[in-house]
PDB file of C-alpha atoms in Angstrom:
ATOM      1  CA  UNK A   1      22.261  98.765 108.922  1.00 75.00           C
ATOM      2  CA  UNK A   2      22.626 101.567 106.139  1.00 82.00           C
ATOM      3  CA  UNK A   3      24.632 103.200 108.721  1.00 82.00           C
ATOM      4  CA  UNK A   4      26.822 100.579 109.359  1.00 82.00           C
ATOM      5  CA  UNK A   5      27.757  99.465 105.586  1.00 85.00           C
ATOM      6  CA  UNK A   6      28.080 103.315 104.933  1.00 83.00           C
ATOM      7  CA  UNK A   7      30.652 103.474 108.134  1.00 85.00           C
ATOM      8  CA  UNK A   8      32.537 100.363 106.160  1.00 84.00           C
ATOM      9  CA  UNK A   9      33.161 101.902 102.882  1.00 86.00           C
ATOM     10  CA  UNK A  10      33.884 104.720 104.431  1.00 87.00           C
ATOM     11  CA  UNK A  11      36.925 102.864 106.213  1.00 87.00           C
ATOM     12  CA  UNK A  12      37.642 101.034 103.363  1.00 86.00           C
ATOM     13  CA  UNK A  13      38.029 104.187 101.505  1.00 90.00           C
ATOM     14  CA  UNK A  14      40.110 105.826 104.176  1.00 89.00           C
ATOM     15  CA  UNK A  15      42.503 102.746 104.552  1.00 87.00           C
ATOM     16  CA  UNK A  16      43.074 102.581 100.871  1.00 87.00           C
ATOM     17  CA  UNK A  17      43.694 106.268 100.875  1.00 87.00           C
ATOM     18  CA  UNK A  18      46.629 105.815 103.574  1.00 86.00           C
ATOM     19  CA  UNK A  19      47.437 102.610 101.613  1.00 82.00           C
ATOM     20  CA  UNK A  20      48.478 104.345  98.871  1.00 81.00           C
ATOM     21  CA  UNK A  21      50.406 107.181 100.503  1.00 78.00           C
ATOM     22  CA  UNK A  22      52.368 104.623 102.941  1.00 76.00           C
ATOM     23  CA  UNK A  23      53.114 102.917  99.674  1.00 73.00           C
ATOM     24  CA  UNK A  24      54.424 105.562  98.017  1.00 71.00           C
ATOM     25  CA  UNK A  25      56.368 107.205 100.745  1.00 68.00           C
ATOM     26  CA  UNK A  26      57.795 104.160 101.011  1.00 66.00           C
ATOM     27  CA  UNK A  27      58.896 103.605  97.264  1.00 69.00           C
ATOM     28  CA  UNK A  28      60.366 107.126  97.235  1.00 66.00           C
ATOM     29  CA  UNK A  29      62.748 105.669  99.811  1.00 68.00           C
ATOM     30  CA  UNK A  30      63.910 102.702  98.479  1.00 77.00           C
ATOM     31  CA  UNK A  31      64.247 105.032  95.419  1.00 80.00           C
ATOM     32  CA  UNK A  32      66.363 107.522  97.355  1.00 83.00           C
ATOM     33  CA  UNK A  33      68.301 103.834  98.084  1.00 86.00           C
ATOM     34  CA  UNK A  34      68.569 102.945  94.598  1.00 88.00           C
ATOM     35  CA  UNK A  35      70.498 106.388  94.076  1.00 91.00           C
ATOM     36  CA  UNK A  36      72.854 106.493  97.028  1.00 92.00           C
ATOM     37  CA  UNK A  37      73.801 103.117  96.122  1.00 94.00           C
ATOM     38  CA  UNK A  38      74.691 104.112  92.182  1.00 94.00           C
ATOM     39  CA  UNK A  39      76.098 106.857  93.503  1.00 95.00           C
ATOM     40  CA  UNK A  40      78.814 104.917  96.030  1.00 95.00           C
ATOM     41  CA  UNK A  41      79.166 102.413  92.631  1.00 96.00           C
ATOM     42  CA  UNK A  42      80.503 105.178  90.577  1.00 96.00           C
ATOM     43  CA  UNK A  43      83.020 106.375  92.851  1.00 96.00           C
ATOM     44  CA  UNK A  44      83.929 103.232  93.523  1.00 96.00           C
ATOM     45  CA  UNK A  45      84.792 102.893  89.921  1.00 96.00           C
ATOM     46  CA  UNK A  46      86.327 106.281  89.761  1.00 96.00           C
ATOM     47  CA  UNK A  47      88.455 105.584  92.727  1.00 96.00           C
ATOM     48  CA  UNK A  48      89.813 102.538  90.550  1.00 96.00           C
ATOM     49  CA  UNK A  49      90.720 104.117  87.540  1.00 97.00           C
ATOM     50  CA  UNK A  50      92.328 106.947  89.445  1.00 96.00           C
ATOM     51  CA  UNK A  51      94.592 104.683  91.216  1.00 96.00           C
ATOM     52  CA  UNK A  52      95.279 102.484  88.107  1.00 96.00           C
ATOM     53  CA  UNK A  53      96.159 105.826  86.865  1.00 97.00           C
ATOM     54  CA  UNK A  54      98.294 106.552  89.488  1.00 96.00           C
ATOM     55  CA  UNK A  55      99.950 103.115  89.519  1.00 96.00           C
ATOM     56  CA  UNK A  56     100.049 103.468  85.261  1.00 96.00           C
ATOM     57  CA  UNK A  57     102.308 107.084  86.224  1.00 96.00           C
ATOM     58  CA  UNK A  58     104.686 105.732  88.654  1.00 96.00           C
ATOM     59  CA  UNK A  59     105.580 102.954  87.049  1.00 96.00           C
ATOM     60  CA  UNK A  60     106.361 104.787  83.924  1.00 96.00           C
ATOM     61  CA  UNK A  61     108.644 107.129  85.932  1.00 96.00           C
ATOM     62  CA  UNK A  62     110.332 104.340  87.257  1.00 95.00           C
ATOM     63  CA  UNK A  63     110.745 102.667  84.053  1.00 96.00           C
ATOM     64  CA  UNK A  64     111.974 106.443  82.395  1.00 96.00           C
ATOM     65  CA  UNK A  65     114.379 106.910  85.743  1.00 96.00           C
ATOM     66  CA  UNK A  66     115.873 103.456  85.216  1.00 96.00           C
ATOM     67  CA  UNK A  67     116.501 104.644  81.331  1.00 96.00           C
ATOM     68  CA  UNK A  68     118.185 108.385  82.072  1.00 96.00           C
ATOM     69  CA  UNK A  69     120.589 106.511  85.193  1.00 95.00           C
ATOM     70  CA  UNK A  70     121.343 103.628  82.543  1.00 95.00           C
ATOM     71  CA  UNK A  71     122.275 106.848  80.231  1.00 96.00           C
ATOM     72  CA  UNK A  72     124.134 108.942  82.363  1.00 95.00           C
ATOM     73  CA  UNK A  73     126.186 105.835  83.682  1.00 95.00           C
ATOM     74  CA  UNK A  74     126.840 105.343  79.851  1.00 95.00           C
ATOM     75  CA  UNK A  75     128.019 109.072  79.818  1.00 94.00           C
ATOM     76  CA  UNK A  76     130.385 108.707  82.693  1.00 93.00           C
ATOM     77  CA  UNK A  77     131.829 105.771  81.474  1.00 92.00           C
ATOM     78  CA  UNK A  78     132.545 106.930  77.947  1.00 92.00           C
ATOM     79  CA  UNK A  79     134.182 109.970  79.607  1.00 90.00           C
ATOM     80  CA  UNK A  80     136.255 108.117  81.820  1.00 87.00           C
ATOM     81  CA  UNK A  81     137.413 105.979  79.292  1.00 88.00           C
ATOM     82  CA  UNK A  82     138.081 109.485  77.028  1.00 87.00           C
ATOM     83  CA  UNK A  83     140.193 110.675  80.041  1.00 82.00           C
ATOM     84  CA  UNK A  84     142.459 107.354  79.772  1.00 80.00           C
ATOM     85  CA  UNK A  85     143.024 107.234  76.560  1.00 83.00           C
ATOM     86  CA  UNK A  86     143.377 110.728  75.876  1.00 82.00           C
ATOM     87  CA  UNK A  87     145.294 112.276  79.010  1.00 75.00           C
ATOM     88  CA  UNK A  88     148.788 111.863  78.938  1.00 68.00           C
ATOM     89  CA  UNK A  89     149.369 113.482  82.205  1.00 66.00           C
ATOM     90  CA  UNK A  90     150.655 111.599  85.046  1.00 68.00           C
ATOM     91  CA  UNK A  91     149.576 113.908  87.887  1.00 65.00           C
ATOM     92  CA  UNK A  92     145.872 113.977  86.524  1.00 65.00           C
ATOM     93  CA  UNK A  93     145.735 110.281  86.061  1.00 61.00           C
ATOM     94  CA  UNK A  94     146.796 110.081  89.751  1.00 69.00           C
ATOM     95  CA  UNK A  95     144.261 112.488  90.834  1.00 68.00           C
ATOM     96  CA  UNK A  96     141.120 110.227  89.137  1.00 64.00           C
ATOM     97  CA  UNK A  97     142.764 107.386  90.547  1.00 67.00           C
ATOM     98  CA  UNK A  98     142.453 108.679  94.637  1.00 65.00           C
ATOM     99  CA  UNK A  99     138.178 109.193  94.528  1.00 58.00           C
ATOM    100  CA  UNK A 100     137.014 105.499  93.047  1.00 53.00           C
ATOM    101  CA  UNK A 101     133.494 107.716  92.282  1.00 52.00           C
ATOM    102  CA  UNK A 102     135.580 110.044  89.473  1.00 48.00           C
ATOM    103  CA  UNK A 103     135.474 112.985  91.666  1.00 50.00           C
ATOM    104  CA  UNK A 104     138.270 115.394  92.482  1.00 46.00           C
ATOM    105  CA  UNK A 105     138.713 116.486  96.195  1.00 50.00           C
ATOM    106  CA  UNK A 106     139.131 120.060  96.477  1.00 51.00           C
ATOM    107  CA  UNK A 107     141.101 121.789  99.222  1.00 52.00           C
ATOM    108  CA  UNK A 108     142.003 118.579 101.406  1.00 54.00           C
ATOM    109  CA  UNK A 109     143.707 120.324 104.077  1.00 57.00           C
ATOM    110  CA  UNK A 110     143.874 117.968 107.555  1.00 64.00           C
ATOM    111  CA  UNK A 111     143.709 121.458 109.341  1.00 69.00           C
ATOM    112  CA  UNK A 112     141.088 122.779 108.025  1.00 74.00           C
ATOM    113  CA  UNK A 113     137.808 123.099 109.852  1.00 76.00           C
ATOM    114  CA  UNK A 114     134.009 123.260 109.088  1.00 76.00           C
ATOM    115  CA  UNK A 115     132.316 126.516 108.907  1.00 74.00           C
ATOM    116  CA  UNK A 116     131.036 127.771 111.826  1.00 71.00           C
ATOM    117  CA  UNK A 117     127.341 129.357 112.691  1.00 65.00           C
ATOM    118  CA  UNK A 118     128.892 131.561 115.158  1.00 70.00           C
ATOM    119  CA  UNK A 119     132.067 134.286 115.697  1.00 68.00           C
ATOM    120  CA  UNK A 120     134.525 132.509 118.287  1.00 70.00           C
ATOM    121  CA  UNK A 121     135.084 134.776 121.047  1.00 73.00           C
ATOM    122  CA  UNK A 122     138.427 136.524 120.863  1.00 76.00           C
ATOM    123  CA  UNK A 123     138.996 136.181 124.845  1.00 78.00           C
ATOM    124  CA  UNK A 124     137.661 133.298 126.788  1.00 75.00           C
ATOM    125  CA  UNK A 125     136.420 135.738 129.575  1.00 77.00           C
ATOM    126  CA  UNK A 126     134.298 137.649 126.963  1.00 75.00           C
ATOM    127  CA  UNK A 127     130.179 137.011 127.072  1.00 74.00           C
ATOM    128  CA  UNK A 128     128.748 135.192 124.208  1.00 72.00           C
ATOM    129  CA  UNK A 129     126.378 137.012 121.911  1.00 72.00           C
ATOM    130  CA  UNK A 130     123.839 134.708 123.689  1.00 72.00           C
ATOM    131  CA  UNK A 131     124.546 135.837 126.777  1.00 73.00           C
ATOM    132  CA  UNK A 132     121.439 138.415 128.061  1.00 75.00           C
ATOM    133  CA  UNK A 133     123.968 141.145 129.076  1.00 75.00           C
ATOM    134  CA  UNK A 134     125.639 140.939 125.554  1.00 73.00           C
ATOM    135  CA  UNK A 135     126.198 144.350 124.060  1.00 73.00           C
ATOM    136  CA  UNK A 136     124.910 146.396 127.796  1.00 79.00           C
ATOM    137  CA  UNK A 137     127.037 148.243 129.682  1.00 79.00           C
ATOM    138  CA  UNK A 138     127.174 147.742 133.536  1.00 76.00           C
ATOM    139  CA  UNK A 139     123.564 149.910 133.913  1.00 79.00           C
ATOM    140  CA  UNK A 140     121.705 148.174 131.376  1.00 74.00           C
ATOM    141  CA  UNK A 141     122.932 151.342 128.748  1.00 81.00           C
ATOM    142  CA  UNK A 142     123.636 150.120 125.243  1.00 79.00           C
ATOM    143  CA  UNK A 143     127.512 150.131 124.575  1.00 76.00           C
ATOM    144  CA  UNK A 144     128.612 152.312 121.911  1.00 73.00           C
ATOM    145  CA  UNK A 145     130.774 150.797 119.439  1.00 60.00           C
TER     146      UNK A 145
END
């Protein structure tokens, strides 16, 4: 019977033992929890002040944009109304009167064309400087200038 009560605390001893260490394995988890979870909290909160930030920056550009085009219409009026009062000349007058915007159009000739990317070809029979012979002679040699 000694035996047997010996064999019980024994058990006893032994589950408390693995009591304990379940226990605590288990509150360094929910610890571990506690952590991750402050953790996502504060860059929650850091996301939120960063884009109040960002919302704080953009509308003050906004507001400052609004300001300078208020300032430089102010400008461009005043200047305009300078040029009025101020120019006597007809031919100038007439000028500012053709572009409603205040601009002057330089070098309006209805001949005139764009710019081009490329040199026209002087003949119509000559290859293009895309064309893979371009520059070769007959035998693949490079033509001499």
């Amino acid at each position: 019977m000694t035996n047997l009560i010996l064999a019980a605390v024994a058990a006893l001893v032994v589950g408390i033992v693995i009591g304990i260490l379940v226990g605590r394995s288990g509150q360094g988890a929910t610890l571990r929890q506690r952590r991750a979870e402050q953790q996502i909290e504060e860059l929650r909160s850091e996301f939120t002040r960063y884009q109040a930030q960002v919302n704080e920056h953009f509308m003050e550009s906004a507001h400052l944009l609004r300001r300078f085009n208020d300032a430089y219409r102010d400008v461009n009026q005043h200047m305009a109304r300078g040029a009025n009062r101020l120019c006597n000349d007809e031919d100038w007058l007439e000028e500012l009167g053709k572009d409603g915007s205040g601009r002057l159009e330089h070098g309006s000739d209805e001949n005139s064309e764009p710019p081009r990317d490329y040199a026209p070809k002087a003949d119509p029979e000559d290859k293009g400087t895309l064309a893979e012979d371009y520059g070769l002679n007959a035998d693949g040699t490079k033509r001499s200038a």
